[in-house]
Amino acid sequence: MSESAASNAAFPPGESPFHAKGLVYGGAREYWGQRVPGGIEALRNALGATGDASLARFLDTPFTPSGWYDALPVVPLSAVAARLVGVPQAQLVRENAAWLAERDLNGVYRVILMMASVEMVAMRLGKLSMQYYDFGRAETVRVRDRVVESRRFGIPAPLAPWFIFAADGFVPVALKLAGAKSVRLRHGSPLPEGLLHGAPAVQIRFEIQWE
């Protein structure tokens, strides 16, 4: 997804009806501060150079962990951060999500790892992931031994690629922290699911396999 395409969302930054917890943005800002040469100041300057003052202002929001904030700006913000790092957006989002999994599953969500089996953790990850957002829902079923299928419904279409990249980073780390030796995550193409708050929504299917 290009920065220009991501920026042409139907809602100005901060004004969409789709929200993410401040944990998402707090984690992204902290990670970008470490990963982007020059840190957040460099990211802010890059946004200013593109003339996208609204995104620069959004970046400076005082995010609180339990607060709710427009979820869509994470797409163009992560695209600009990836350009400054010199890697594809998908790679930076995966790395950020893996880092977030390490942080949150050893902290605020540590209780998830105290369950009896890797399978129980895998079965809960879908609902856990949706706790970061005020939209969508998850359904997870056991397919066979060490394989589950998890679907996310009601995902805003502009967020879908970023959402997949984030799952690619988060899920393997989460299951390895729970005791899995290796994890394979597959996903299908997003499927149209009508409109949500007047914007296109999709569903995404994931298959999680581990040893």
JSON list of C-alpha atoms in Angstrom, two decimals:
[
{"chain": "A", "resi": 1, "resn": "MET", "atom": "CA", "xyz": [0.00, 0.00, 0.00]},
{"chain": "A", "resi": 2, "resn": "SER", "atom": "CA", "xyz": [1.50, 3.35, -1.00]},
{"chain": "A", "resi": 3, "resn": "GLU", "atom": "CA", "xyz": [1.71, 6.31, 1.35]},
{"chain": "A", "resi": 4, "resn": "SER", "atom": "CA", "xyz": [-0.47, 8.35, -1.00]},
{"chain": "A", "resi": 5, "resn": "ALA", "atom": "CA", "xyz": [-3.15, 5.65, -1.18]},
{"chain": "A", "resi": 6, "resn": "ALA", "atom": "CA", "xyz": [-3.11, 5.24, 2.57]},
{"chain": "A", "resi": 7, "resn": "SER", "atom": "CA", "xyz": [-3.41, 8.98, 3.08]},
{"chain": "A", "resi": 8, "resn": "ASN", "atom": "CA", "xyz": [-6.46, 9.29, 0.82]},
{"chain": "A", "resi": 9, "resn": "ALA", "atom": "CA", "xyz": [-8.77, 7.77, 3.42]},
{"chain": "A", "resi": 10, "resn": "ALA", "atom": "CA", "xyz": [-12.37, 8.93, 3.63]},
{"chain": "A", "resi": 11, "resn": "PHE", "atom": "CA", "xyz": [-11.80, 10.31, 7.14]},
{"chain": "A", "resi": 12, "resn": "PRO", "atom": "CA", "xyz": [-9.31, 13.01, 8.19]},
{"chain": "A", "resi": 13, "resn": "PRO", "atom": "CA", "xyz": [-6.79, 11.80, 10.81]},
{"chain": "A", "resi": 14, "resn": "GLY", "atom": "CA", "xyz": [-8.46, 11.61, 14.20]},
{"chain": "A", "resi": 15, "resn": "GLU", "atom": "CA", "xyz": [-12.02, 11.63, 12.85]},
{"chain": "A", "resi": 16, "resn": "SER", "atom": "CA", "xyz": [-12.86, 8.11, 11.72]},
{"chain": "A", "resi": 17, "resn": "PRO", "atom": "CA", "xyz": [-15.39, 5.99, 13.67]},
{"chain": "A", "resi": 18, "resn": "PHE", "atom": "CA", "xyz": [-12.82, 3.17, 13.98]},
{"chain": "A", "resi": 19, "resn": "HIS", "atom": "CA", "xyz": [-10.70, 3.29, 17.12]},
{"chain": "A", "resi": 20, "resn": "ALA", "atom": "CA", "xyz": [-7.67, 1.55, 18.59]},
{"chain": "A", "resi": 21, "resn": "LYS", "atom": "CA", "xyz": [-6.51, 1.57, 22.18]},
{"chain": "A", "resi": 22, "resn": "GLY", "atom": "CA", "xyz": [-3.69, 3.90, 23.09]},
{"chain": "A", "resi": 23, "resn": "LEU", "atom": "CA", "xyz": [-1.59, 0.77, 23.68]},
{"chain": "A", "resi": 24, "resn": "VAL", "atom": "CA", "xyz": [-1.36, 0.42, 19.89]},
{"chain": "A", "resi": 25, "resn": "TYR", "atom": "CA", "xyz": [-0.13, 3.94, 19.29]},
{"chain": "A", "resi": 26, "resn": "GLY", "atom": "CA", "xyz": [1.98, 4.07, 22.42]},
{"chain": "A", "resi": 27, "resn": "GLY", "atom": "CA", "xyz": [3.73, 0.91, 21.30]},
{"chain": "A", "resi": 28, "resn": "ALA", "atom": "CA", "xyz": [4.11, 2.22, 17.74]},
{"chain": "A", "resi": 29, "resn": "ARG", "atom": "CA", "xyz": [5.53, 5.57, 18.86]},
{"chain": "A", "resi": 30, "resn": "GLU", "atom": "CA", "xyz": [7.98, 3.90, 21.24]},
{"chain": "A", "resi": 31, "resn": "TYR", "atom": "CA", "xyz": [9.10, 1.46, 18.56]},
{"chain": "A", "resi": 32, "resn": "TRP", "atom": "CA", "xyz": [9.40, 4.14, 15.87]},
{"chain": "A", "resi": 33, "resn": "GLY", "atom": "CA", "xyz": [11.39, 6.24, 18.33]},
{"chain": "A", "resi": 34, "resn": "GLN", "atom": "CA", "xyz": [13.92, 3.41, 18.60]},
{"chain": "A", "resi": 35, "resn": "ARG", "atom": "CA", "xyz": [13.89, 2.21, 14.98]},
{"chain": "A", "resi": 36, "resn": "VAL", "atom": "CA", "xyz": [13.60, 5.38, 12.88]},
{"chain": "A", "resi": 37, "resn": "PRO", "atom": "CA", "xyz": [16.92, 7.23, 12.43]},
{"chain": "A", "resi": 38, "resn": "GLY", "atom": "CA", "xyz": [16.38, 10.47, 14.29]},
{"chain": "A", "resi": 39, "resn": "GLY", "atom": "CA", "xyz": [13.41, 9.07, 16.18]},
{"chain": "A", "resi": 40, "resn": "ILE", "atom": "CA", "xyz": [9.98, 10.66, 16.40]},
{"chain": "A", "resi": 41, "resn": "GLU", "atom": "CA", "xyz": [11.35, 14.09, 15.55]},
{"chain": "A", "resi": 42, "resn": "ALA", "atom": "CA", "xyz": [12.55, 12.76, 12.19]},
{"chain": "A", "resi": 43, "resn": "LEU", "atom": "CA", "xyz": [9.15, 11.20, 11.57]},
{"chain": "A", "resi": 44, "resn": "ARG", "atom": "CA", "xyz": [7.43, 14.46, 12.47]},
{"chain": "A", "resi": 45, "resn": "ASN", "atom": "CA", "xyz": [9.73, 16.39, 10.11]},
{"chain": "A", "resi": 46, "resn": "ALA", "atom": "CA", "xyz": [9.05, 13.91, 7.30]},
{"chain": "A", "resi": 47, "resn": "LEU", "atom": "CA", "xyz": [5.33, 14.36, 7.73]},
{"chain": "A", "resi": 48, "resn": "GLY", "atom": "CA", "xyz": [5.79, 18.13, 7.67]},
{"chain": "A", "resi": 49, "resn": "ALA", "atom": "CA", "xyz": [7.82, 17.88, 4.48]},
{"chain": "A", "resi": 50, "resn": "THR", "atom": "CA", "xyz": [4.96, 16.06, 2.77]},
{"chain": "A", "resi": 51, "resn": "GLY", "atom": "CA", "xyz": [2.57, 18.82, 3.79]},
{"chain": "A", "resi": 52, "resn": "ASP", "atom": "CA", "xyz": [0.46, 16.42, 5.85]},
{"chain": "A", "resi": 53, "resn": "ALA", "atom": "CA", "xyz": [0.06, 18.65, 8.90]},
{"chain": "A", "resi": 54, "resn": "SER", "atom": "CA", "xyz": [-2.99, 16.72, 10.14]},
{"chain": "A", "resi": 55, "resn": "LEU", "atom": "CA", "xyz": [-0.99, 13.50, 10.43]},
{"chain": "A", "resi": 56, "resn": "ALA", "atom": "CA", "xyz": [1.84, 15.34, 12.19]},
{"chain": "A", "resi": 57, "resn": "ARG", "atom": "CA", "xyz": [-0.64, 16.74, 14.70]},
{"chain": "A", "resi": 58, "resn": "PHE", "atom": "CA", "xyz": [-2.16, 13.30, 15.22]},
{"chain": "A", "resi": 59, "resn": "LEU", "atom": "CA", "xyz": [1.30, 11.85, 15.90]},
{"chain": "A", "resi": 60, "resn": "ASP", "atom": "CA", "xyz": [1.65, 14.30, 18.79]},
{"chain": "A", "resi": 61, "resn": "THR", "atom": "CA", "xyz": [-1.58, 13.15, 20.46]},
{"chain": "A", "resi": 62, "resn": "PRO", "atom": "CA", "xyz": [-0.93, 12.36, 24.17]},
{"chain": "A", "resi": 63, "resn": "PHE", "atom": "CA", "xyz": [-1.97, 8.71, 23.86]},
{"chain": "A", "resi": 64, "resn": "THR", "atom": "CA", "xyz": [-3.02, 6.96, 27.08]},
{"chain": "A", "resi": 65, "resn": "PRO", "atom": "CA", "xyz": [-2.94, 3.13, 27.18]},
{"chain": "A", "resi": 66, "resn": "SER", "atom": "CA", "xyz": [-6.67, 2.65, 27.79]},
{"chain": "A", "resi": 67, "resn": "GLY", "atom": "CA", "xyz": [-7.86, 5.60, 25.69]},
{"chain": "A", "resi": 68, "resn": "TRP", "atom": "CA", "xyz": [-9.48, 5.22, 22.28]},
{"chain": "A", "resi": 69, "resn": "TYR", "atom": "CA", "xyz": [-8.01, 6.88, 19.17]},
{"chain": "A", "resi": 70, "resn": "ASP", "atom": "CA", "xyz": [-8.65, 6.84, 15.43]},
{"chain": "A", "resi": 71, "resn": "ALA", "atom": "CA", "xyz": [-7.18, 3.54, 14.17]},
{"chain": "A", "resi": 72, "resn": "LEU", "atom": "CA", "xyz": [-6.73, 4.48, 10.51]},
{"chain": "A", "resi": 73, "resn": "PRO", "atom": "CA", "xyz": [-3.76, 6.90, 10.78]},
{"chain": "A", "resi": 74, "resn": "VAL", "atom": "CA", "xyz": [-1.51, 4.01, 11.86]},
{"chain": "A", "resi": 75, "resn": "VAL", "atom": "CA", "xyz": [-1.44, 2.98, 8.18]},
{"chain": "A", "resi": 76, "resn": "PRO", "atom": "CA", "xyz": [0.09, 6.13, 6.64]},
{"chain": "A", "resi": 77, "resn": "LEU", "atom": "CA", "xyz": [2.19, 6.79, 9.75]},
{"chain": "A", "resi": 78, "resn": "SER", "atom": "CA", "xyz": [3.77, 3.34, 9.59]},
{"chain": "A", "resi": 79, "resn": "ALA", "atom": "CA", "xyz": [4.32, 3.78, 5.84]},
{"chain": "A", "resi": 80, "resn": "VAL", "atom": "CA", "xyz": [6.31, 6.98, 6.40]},
{"chain": "A", "resi": 81, "resn": "ALA", "atom": "CA", "xyz": [8.23, 5.39, 9.29]},
{"chain": "A", "resi": 82, "resn": "ALA", "atom": "CA", "xyz": [9.14, 2.42, 7.07]},
{"chain": "A", "resi": 83, "resn": "ARG", "atom": "CA", "xyz": [10.38, 4.74, 4.32]},
{"chain": "A", "resi": 84, "resn": "LEU", "atom": "CA", "xyz": [12.65, 6.50, 6.82]},
{"chain": "A", "resi": 85, "resn": "VAL", "atom": "CA", "xyz": [13.98, 3.16, 8.09]},
{"chain": "A", "resi": 86, "resn": "GLY", "atom": "CA", "xyz": [14.46, 1.95, 4.51]},
{"chain": "A", "resi": 87, "resn": "VAL", "atom": "CA", "xyz": [12.38, -1.23, 4.74]},
{"chain": "A", "resi": 88, "resn": "PRO", "atom": "CA", "xyz": [8.98, -2.26, 3.31]},
{"chain": "A", "resi": 89, "resn": "GLN", "atom": "CA", "xyz": [5.98, -1.21, 5.37]},
{"chain": "A", "resi": 90, "resn": "ALA", "atom": "CA", "xyz": [5.02, -4.87, 5.86]},
{"chain": "A", "resi": 91, "resn": "GLN", "atom": "CA", "xyz": [8.39, -5.62, 7.46]},
{"chain": "A", "resi": 92, "resn": "LEU", "atom": "CA", "xyz": [8.28, -2.68, 9.86]},
{"chain": "A", "resi": 93, "resn": "VAL", "atom": "CA", "xyz": [4.72, -3.45, 10.95]},
{"chain": "A", "resi": 94, "resn": "ARG", "atom": "CA", "xyz": [5.62, -7.11, 11.55]},
{"chain": "A", "resi": 95, "resn": "GLU", "atom": "CA", "xyz": [8.66, -6.13, 13.59]},
{"chain": "A", "resi": 96, "resn": "ASN", "atom": "CA", "xyz": [6.62, -3.62, 15.58]},
{"chain": "A", "resi": 97, "resn": "ALA", "atom": "CA", "xyz": [3.90, -6.19, 16.29]},
{"chain": "A", "resi": 98, "resn": "ALA", "atom": "CA", "xyz": [6.44, -8.79, 17.41]},
{"chain": "A", "resi": 99, "resn": "TRP", "atom": "CA", "xyz": [7.97, -6.23, 19.74]},
{"chain": "A", "resi": 100, "resn": "LEU", "atom": "CA", "xyz": [4.50, -5.34, 21.05]},
{"chain": "A", "resi": 101, "resn": "ALA", "atom": "CA", "xyz": [3.72, -9.02, 21.69]},
{"chain": "A", "resi": 102, "resn": "GLU", "atom": "CA", "xyz": [6.90, -9.38, 23.75]},
{"chain": "A", "resi": 103, "resn": "ARG", "atom": "CA", "xyz": [6.00, -6.28, 25.74]},
{"chain": "A", "resi": 104, "resn": "ASP", "atom": "CA", "xyz": [2.29, -6.86, 26.34]},
{"chain": "A", "resi": 105, "resn": "LEU", "atom": "CA", "xyz": [2.34, -10.63, 26.85]},
{"chain": "A", "resi": 106, "resn": "ASN", "atom": "CA", "xyz": [5.02, -10.20, 29.46]},
{"chain": "A", "resi": 107, "resn": "GLY", "atom": "CA", "xyz": [3.02, -7.36, 30.99]},
{"chain": "A", "resi": 108, "resn": "VAL", "atom": "CA", "xyz": [-0.63, -6.31, 30.78]},
{"chain": "A", "resi": 109, "resn": "TYR", "atom": "CA", "xyz": [-1.76, -9.55, 29.08]},
{"chain": "A", "resi": 110, "resn": "ARG", "atom": "CA", "xyz": [0.57, -11.96, 30.88]},
{"chain": "A", "resi": 111, "resn": "VAL", "atom": "CA", "xyz": [-2.43, -13.87, 32.22]},
{"chain": "A", "resi": 112, "resn": "ILE", "atom": "CA", "xyz": [-2.97, -15.25, 28.70]},
{"chain": "A", "resi": 113, "resn": "LEU", "atom": "CA", "xyz": [0.33, -17.14, 28.92]},
{"chain": "A", "resi": 114, "resn": "MET", "atom": "CA", "xyz": [-0.66, -18.73, 32.23]},
{"chain": "A", "resi": 115, "resn": "MET", "atom": "CA", "xyz": [-3.22, -20.97, 30.49]},
{"chain": "A", "resi": 116, "resn": "ALA", "atom": "CA", "xyz": [-2.76, -24.74, 30.38]},
{"chain": "A", "resi": 117, "resn": "SER", "atom": "CA", "xyz": [-1.75, -25.26, 26.74]},
{"chain": "A", "resi": 118, "resn": "VAL", "atom": "CA", "xyz": [-0.53, -23.62, 23.56]},
{"chain": "A", "resi": 119, "resn": "GLU", "atom": "CA", "xyz": [-3.85, -24.55, 21.94]},
{"chain": "A", "resi": 120, "resn": "MET", "atom": "CA", "xyz": [-5.81, -22.62, 24.55]},
{"chain": "A", "resi": 121, "resn": "VAL", "atom": "CA", "xyz": [-3.65, -19.58, 23.89]},
{"chain": "A", "resi": 122, "resn": "ALA", "atom": "CA", "xyz": [-4.12, -19.97, 20.13]},
{"chain": "A", "resi": 123, "resn": "MET", "atom": "CA", "xyz": [-7.88, -20.19, 20.63]},
{"chain": "A", "resi": 124, "resn": "ARG", "atom": "CA", "xyz": [-7.86, -16.95, 22.62]},
{"chain": "A", "resi": 125, "resn": "LEU", "atom": "CA", "xyz": [-5.57, -14.87, 20.43]},
{"chain": "A", "resi": 126, "resn": "GLY", "atom": "CA", "xyz": [-8.33, -13.74, 18.07]},
{"chain": "A", "resi": 127, "resn": "LYS", "atom": "CA", "xyz": [-10.45, -12.25, 20.82]},
{"chain": "A", "resi": 128, "resn": "LEU", "atom": "CA", "xyz": [-7.34, -10.86, 22.49]},
{"chain": "A", "resi": 129, "resn": "SER", "atom": "CA", "xyz": [-6.34, -9.05, 19.31]},
{"chain": "A", "resi": 130, "resn": "MET", "atom": "CA", "xyz": [-9.79, -7.46, 18.98]},
{"chain": "A", "resi": 131, "resn": "GLN", "atom": "CA", "xyz": [-9.54, -6.04, 22.51]},
{"chain": "A", "resi": 132, "resn": "TYR", "atom": "CA", "xyz": [-7.21, -3.46, 20.99]},
{"chain": "A", "resi": 133, "resn": "TYR", "atom": "CA", "xyz": [-10.07, -2.13, 18.81]},
{"chain": "A", "resi": 134, "resn": "ASP", "atom": "CA", "xyz": [-13.66, -0.93, 19.20]},
{"chain": "A", "resi": 135, "resn": "PHE", "atom": "CA", "xyz": [-14.77, -2.59, 15.94]},
{"chain": "A", "resi": 136, "resn": "GLY", "atom": "CA", "xyz": [-14.88, -6.12, 14.58]},
{"chain": "A", "resi": 137, "resn": "ARG", "atom": "CA", "xyz": [-15.07, -9.51, 16.20]},
{"chain": "A", "resi": 138, "resn": "ALA", "atom": "CA", "xyz": [-13.18, -12.80, 16.09]},
{"chain": "A", "resi": 139, "resn": "GLU", "atom": "CA", "xyz": [-14.23, -16.43, 15.82]},
{"chain": "A", "resi": 140, "resn": "THR", "atom": "CA", "xyz": [-11.72, -19.26, 16.26]},
{"chain": "A", "resi": 141, "resn": "VAL", "atom": "CA", "xyz": [-12.24, -23.00, 15.81]},
{"chain": "A", "resi": 142, "resn": "ARG", "atom": "CA", "xyz": [-10.00, -26.03, 16.24]},
{"chain": "A", "resi": 143, "resn": "VAL", "atom": "CA", "xyz": [-9.35, -27.67, 12.85]},
{"chain": "A", "resi": 144, "resn": "ARG", "atom": "CA", "xyz": [-7.20, -30.55, 14.08]},
{"chain": "A", "resi": 145, "resn": "ASP", "atom": "CA", "xyz": [-4.37, -31.17, 16.49]},
{"chain": "A", "resi": 146, "resn": "ARG", "atom": "CA", "xyz": [-2.12, -28.07, 16.62]},
{"chain": "A", "resi": 147, "resn": "VAL", "atom": "CA", "xyz": [-4.12, -26.24, 13.94]},
{"chain": "A", "resi": 148, "resn": "VAL", "atom": "CA", "xyz": [-6.79, -23.59, 14.47]},
{"chain": "A", "resi": 149, "resn": "GLU", "atom": "CA", "xyz": [-8.67, -21.33, 12.09]},
{"chain": "A", "resi": 150, "resn": "SER", "atom": "CA", "xyz": [-9.38, -17.79, 13.20]},
{"chain": "A", "resi": 151, "resn": "ARG", "atom": "CA", "xyz": [-11.53, -15.26, 11.37]},
{"chain": "A", "resi": 152, "resn": "ARG", "atom": "CA", "xyz": [-11.75, -11.53, 11.93]},
{"chain": "A", "resi": 153, "resn": "PHE", "atom": "CA", "xyz": [-15.01, -9.88, 10.88]},
{"chain": "A", "resi": 154, "resn": "GLY", "atom": "CA", "xyz": [-15.83, -6.21, 10.46]},
{"chain": "A", "resi": 155, "resn": "ILE", "atom": "CA", "xyz": [-12.32, -4.94, 9.67]},
{"chain": "A", "resi": 156, "resn": "PRO", "atom": "CA", "xyz": [-12.20, -1.54, 7.88]},
{"chain": "A", "resi": 157, "resn": "ALA", "atom": "CA", "xyz": [-10.84, -2.26, 4.39]},
{"chain": "A", "resi": 158, "resn": "PRO", "atom": "CA", "xyz": [-8.14, 0.47, 4.52]},
{"chain": "A", "resi": 159, "resn": "LEU", "atom": "CA", "xyz": [-6.76, -1.17, 7.66]},
{"chain": "A", "resi": 160, "resn": "ALA", "atom": "CA", "xyz": [-6.79, -4.77, 6.35]},
{"chain": "A", "resi": 161, "resn": "PRO", "atom": "CA", "xyz": [-3.22, -5.02, 4.94]},
{"chain": "A", "resi": 162, "resn": "TRP", "atom": "CA", "xyz": [-1.76, -3.43, 8.08]},
{"chain": "A", "resi": 163, "resn": "PHE", "atom": "CA", "xyz": [-3.91, -5.74, 10.21]},
{"chain": "A", "resi": 164, "resn": "ILE", "atom": "CA", "xyz": [-2.51, -8.79, 8.39]},
{"chain": "A", "resi": 165, "resn": "PHE", "atom": "CA", "xyz": [1.08, -7.56, 8.74]},
{"chain": "A", "resi": 166, "resn": "ALA", "atom": "CA", "xyz": [0.50, -7.04, 12.47]},
{"chain": "A", "resi": 167, "resn": "ALA", "atom": "CA", "xyz": [-0.91, -10.56, 12.91]},
{"chain": "A", "resi": 168, "resn": "ASP", "atom": "CA", "xyz": [2.11, -11.96, 11.04]},
{"chain": "A", "resi": 169, "resn": "GLY", "atom": "CA", "xyz": [4.33, -10.37, 13.67]},
{"chain": "A", "resi": 170, "resn": "PHE", "atom": "CA", "xyz": [2.22, -10.84, 16.79]},
{"chain": "A", "resi": 171, "resn": "VAL", "atom": "CA", "xyz": [0.92, -14.41, 16.55]},
{"chain": "A", "resi": 172, "resn": "PRO", "atom": "CA", "xyz": [4.21, -16.34, 16.18]},
{"chain": "A", "resi": 173, "resn": "VAL", "atom": "CA", "xyz": [5.78, -14.49, 19.10]},
{"chain": "A", "resi": 174, "resn": "ALA", "atom": "CA", "xyz": [2.70, -14.99, 21.27]},
{"chain": "A", "resi": 175, "resn": "LEU", "atom": "CA", "xyz": [2.58, -18.75, 20.68]},
{"chain": "A", "resi": 176, "resn": "LYS", "atom": "CA", "xyz": [6.32, -19.16, 21.15]},
{"chain": "A", "resi": 177, "resn": "LEU", "atom": "CA", "xyz": [6.04, -17.33, 24.47]},
{"chain": "A", "resi": 178, "resn": "ALA", "atom": "CA", "xyz": [3.30, -19.84, 25.33]},
{"chain": "A", "resi": 179, "resn": "GLY", "atom": "CA", "xyz": [5.62, -22.76, 24.57]},
{"chain": "A", "resi": 180, "resn": "ALA", "atom": "CA", "xyz": [5.29, -23.53, 20.84]},
{"chain": "A", "resi": 181, "resn": "LYS", "atom": "CA", "xyz": [8.54, -24.50, 19.11]},
{"chain": "A", "resi": 182, "resn": "SER", "atom": "CA", "xyz": [7.60, -23.25, 15.67]},
{"chain": "A", "resi": 183, "resn": "VAL", "atom": "CA", "xyz": [4.56, -21.41, 14.32]},
{"chain": "A", "resi": 184, "resn": "ARG", "atom": "CA", "xyz": [3.16, -21.06, 10.80]},
{"chain": "A", "resi": 185, "resn": "LEU", "atom": "CA", "xyz": [0.54, -18.43, 10.06]},
{"chain": "A", "resi": 186, "resn": "ARG", "atom": "CA", "xyz": [-1.36, -18.36, 6.77]},
{"chain": "A", "resi": 187, "resn": "HIS", "atom": "CA", "xyz": [-4.04, -15.91, 5.71]},
{"chain": "A", "resi": 188, "resn": "GLY", "atom": "CA", "xyz": [-6.49, -15.59, 2.87]},
{"chain": "A", "resi": 189, "resn": "SER", "atom": "CA", "xyz": [-7.24, -12.47, 0.85]},
{"chain": "A", "resi": 190, "resn": "PRO", "atom": "CA", "xyz": [-9.64, -10.09, 2.61]},
{"chain": "A", "resi": 191, "resn": "LEU", "atom": "CA", "xyz": [-13.25, -10.80, 1.62]},
{"chain": "A", "resi": 192, "resn": "PRO", "atom": "CA", "xyz": [-15.75, -7.94, 1.18]},
{"chain": "A", "resi": 193, "resn": "GLU", "atom": "CA", "xyz": [-18.29, -7.75, 3.97]},
{"chain": "A", "resi": 194, "resn": "GLY", "atom": "CA", "xyz": [-20.45, -4.76, 3.10]},
{"chain": "A", "resi": 195, "resn": "LEU", "atom": "CA", "xyz": [-20.26, -1.37, 4.76]},
{"chain": "A", "resi": 196, "resn": "LEU", "atom": "CA", "xyz": [-19.38, -0.38, 8.31]},
{"chain": "A", "resi": 197, "resn": "HIS", "atom": "CA", "xyz": [-20.13, 3.23, 9.26]},
{"chain": "A", "resi": 198, "resn": "GLY", "atom": "CA", "xyz": [-20.42, 3.88, 5.54]},
{"chain": "A", "resi": 199, "resn": "ALA", "atom": "CA", "xyz": [-16.95, 2.52, 4.75]},
{"chain": "A", "resi": 200, "resn": "PRO", "atom": "CA", "xyz": [-16.05, -0.83, 3.13]},
{"chain": "A", "resi": 201, "resn": "ALA", "atom": "CA", "xyz": [-15.42, -3.65, 5.60]},
{"chain": "A", "resi": 202, "resn": "VAL", "atom": "CA", "xyz": [-13.80, -7.04, 5.11]},
{"chain": "A", "resi": 203, "resn": "GLN", "atom": "CA", "xyz": [-13.29, -10.34, 6.87]},
{"chain": "A", "resi": 204, "resn": "ILE", "atom": "CA", "xyz": [-9.89, -12.05, 7.11]},
{"chain": "A", "resi": 205, "resn": "ARG", "atom": "CA", "xyz": [-9.23, -15.77, 7.59]},
{"chain": "A", "resi": 206, "resn": "PHE", "atom": "CA", "xyz": [-6.09, -16.96, 9.37]},
{"chain": "A", "resi": 207, "resn": "GLU", "atom": "CA", "xyz": [-4.84, -20.52, 9.82]},
{"chain": "A", "resi": 208, "resn": "ILE", "atom": "CA", "xyz": [-2.41, -21.04, 12.68]},
{"chain": "A", "resi": 209, "resn": "GLN", "atom": "CA", "xyz": [-0.28, -24.18, 12.91]},
{"chain": "A", "resi": 210, "resn": "TRP", "atom": "CA", "xyz": [2.41, -24.96, 15.47]},
{"chain": "A", "resi": 211, "resn": "GLU", "atom": "CA", "xyz": [4.68, -27.66, 16.83]}
]
